[in-house]
């Protein structure tokens, strides 16, 4: 009986050590806040999403990001870009989808209030947790567009000319892949998103 109790005692001690080791590893991982110099998570800009929540880009760290810059009153290229984003999302595997966020960043923050972005997300059936619509100040928007190599210019009170680029960022916020064009084949983009998720 005494030997049996000693054995149980040893097992409990070993289990306690194992739990402690697991906790220590988890703590080390969560404390690893080093951000690559090439990461968009170095940008200090503040953004507001379609639910009126203020956030910094680094809060999205850990997911692969698929990003496009649009404005909700656009009647030309943006509807096609939005459709392309939906097409990409629908063609990702069930294994990949939970690790991907789709960001649509407004180039017209004056018009695209959180309320407008929310209405737009519902109108376009993009109101799941994987869809994030963002707006910020004009300066922050310009800075972010420069990072994405997106050019845009106001050509009338309600119209902009702009680049049509879909960008993929890995889980650390580093640019992984870009594709330009409207209604083109996005098979390579889908492959790159899957690759970035698998590499995480």
XYZ file of C-alpha atoms in Angstrom:
200
model
C 0.000 0.000 0.000
C 2.841 2.359 0.911
C 4.551 1.714 -2.455
C 1.257 2.437 -4.241
C 0.875 5.802 -2.468
C 4.491 6.751 -3.265
C 3.884 5.910 -6.950
C 0.741 8.088 -7.061
C 2.689 10.896 -5.382
C 5.452 10.679 -7.999
C 2.940 10.686 -10.856
C 1.233 13.798 -9.460
C 4.571 15.609 -9.124
C 5.546 14.669 -12.697
C 2.154 15.807 -14.004
C 2.563 19.116 -12.158
C 5.994 19.625 -13.741
C 4.558 18.864 -17.177
C 1.728 21.410 -16.744
C 4.241 23.990 -15.550
C 6.430 23.347 -18.623
C 3.437 23.735 -20.958
C 2.447 26.994 -19.266
C 5.997 28.311 -19.511
C 6.118 27.530 -23.261
C 2.743 29.248 -23.795
C 3.905 32.286 -21.822
C 7.113 32.493 -23.852
C 5.108 32.346 -27.086
C 2.712 35.097 -25.973
C 5.642 37.266 -24.854
C 7.332 36.957 -28.250
C 6.337 40.407 -29.486
C 9.228 40.930 -31.897
C 7.824 42.353 -35.109
C 9.731 42.127 -38.383
C 10.949 45.406 -39.887
C 8.941 44.539 -43.017
C 5.672 44.112 -41.128
C 2.647 46.406 -41.452
C 2.232 45.875 -37.701
C 4.918 48.524 -37.187
C 2.492 51.172 -38.456
C 1.193 53.184 -35.474
C -2.021 54.237 -37.220
C -5.400 53.797 -35.563
C -8.386 52.452 -37.512
C -12.120 52.019 -36.983
C -13.992 48.952 -38.195
C -17.579 48.528 -39.415
C -18.774 47.972 -35.837
C -17.286 51.274 -34.651
C -14.454 49.513 -32.823
C -11.090 51.304 -32.741
C -8.055 49.121 -33.406
C -4.441 49.026 -34.486
C -3.365 46.742 -37.311
C -1.162 44.687 -34.967
C -4.340 43.404 -33.277
C -4.870 41.329 -36.437
C -1.520 39.557 -35.987
C -1.707 35.788 -36.234
C -4.082 35.578 -39.194
C -3.205 35.707 -42.877
C -4.667 38.930 -44.272
C -6.169 39.394 -47.734
C -6.525 43.089 -48.416
C -8.013 45.485 -50.943
C -8.634 49.250 -50.976
C -12.084 50.381 -52.136
C -14.757 53.010 -51.499
C -18.400 52.117 -50.995
C -19.940 54.636 -53.426
C -17.806 53.322 -56.315
C -19.837 52.126 -59.298
C -16.990 50.963 -61.538
C -14.045 48.837 -60.335
C -14.973 48.323 -56.666
C -18.008 46.063 -57.201
C -15.757 43.795 -59.260
C -13.033 43.838 -56.577
C -15.619 43.015 -53.921
C -16.884 40.099 -56.043
C -13.290 38.899 -56.492
C -12.741 38.961 -52.711
C -15.908 36.918 -52.192
C -14.773 34.476 -54.893
C -11.403 34.012 -53.177
C -13.039 33.455 -49.781
C -15.506 30.906 -51.182
C -12.712 28.912 -52.834
C -10.519 28.488 -49.763
C -10.600 25.115 -48.049
C -12.448 24.655 -44.746
C -9.050 24.012 -43.156
C -7.615 27.340 -44.382
C -10.599 29.707 -43.874
C -10.470 30.005 -40.049
C -6.933 31.437 -40.287
C -7.710 34.173 -42.828
C -9.168 37.669 -42.456
C -10.407 39.700 -45.435
C -9.790 43.444 -45.071
C -11.477 46.092 -47.184
C -9.893 49.468 -46.491
C -11.741 52.640 -47.494
C -9.973 55.311 -49.548
C -12.906 57.658 -48.844
C -13.070 57.888 -45.037
C -15.164 61.057 -45.150
C -18.105 59.208 -46.723
C -17.355 55.708 -45.454
C -18.371 56.037 -41.821
C -18.558 52.865 -39.690
C -22.330 52.877 -40.236
C -21.896 53.054 -44.008
C -19.268 50.294 -43.946
C -21.590 48.115 -41.860
C -24.482 48.629 -44.289
C -22.155 47.872 -47.219
C -20.938 44.658 -45.594
C -24.534 43.474 -45.127
C -25.572 44.501 -48.661
C -22.682 42.465 -50.071
C -23.163 39.435 -47.789
C -19.771 40.069 -46.170
C -20.886 40.337 -42.562
C -19.190 37.237 -41.109
C -16.277 37.464 -38.636
C -13.754 36.922 -41.440
C -14.691 40.267 -43.062
C -13.179 43.470 -41.672
C -13.945 46.904 -43.133
C -11.609 49.706 -42.012
C -11.442 53.481 -42.210
C -8.991 56.003 -40.750
C -7.764 59.537 -41.294
C -6.755 60.749 -44.742
C -3.067 60.723 -43.717
C -3.205 57.178 -42.368
C -5.043 56.026 -45.475
C -2.432 57.608 -47.760
C 0.410 56.032 -45.766
C -1.229 52.626 -45.908
C -1.902 52.912 -49.645
C 1.795 53.674 -50.181
C 2.722 50.472 -48.308
C 0.397 48.476 -50.590
C 1.606 50.341 -53.726
C -2.004 51.409 -54.308
C -2.438 54.737 -56.090
C -5.674 56.668 -55.791
C -6.851 60.128 -56.734
C -10.122 62.002 -56.314
C -11.391 62.890 -59.783
C -14.793 64.334 -58.786
C -16.695 64.945 -55.533
C -17.904 61.339 -55.599
C -15.350 59.482 -57.735
C -11.792 58.208 -57.346
C -9.437 56.575 -59.788
C -7.455 53.841 -58.019
C -5.286 50.754 -58.433
C -6.988 47.366 -58.402
C -4.625 45.276 -56.294
C -5.384 42.397 -53.929
C -2.594 41.898 -51.374
C -1.844 38.898 -49.174
C 0.047 39.341 -45.885
C 1.378 36.459 -43.816
C 0.548 35.991 -40.121
C 3.379 38.369 -39.153
C 2.065 41.166 -41.373
C 4.703 40.839 -44.092
C 3.649 41.240 -47.725
C 3.484 37.739 -49.186
C 1.834 38.166 -52.581
C 0.005 40.701 -54.750
C -2.192 40.369 -57.798
C -3.456 43.223 -59.946
C -6.443 43.248 -62.252
C -10.198 42.829 -62.287
C -12.041 39.581 -62.892
C -8.770 37.731 -63.561
C -8.071 34.181 -62.375
C -7.297 34.210 -58.668
C -6.075 30.598 -58.499
C -2.542 31.731 -57.715
C -3.793 34.090 -54.982
C -5.749 31.215 -53.405
C -2.635 29.008 -53.570
C -0.527 31.708 -51.901
C -3.081 32.245 -49.116
C -3.117 28.497 -48.417
C 0.691 28.432 -48.493
C 0.916 31.350 -46.018
C -1.537 29.654 -43.629
C 0.344 26.338 -43.820
C 3.646 28.119 -43.117
C 2.289 29.682 -39.915
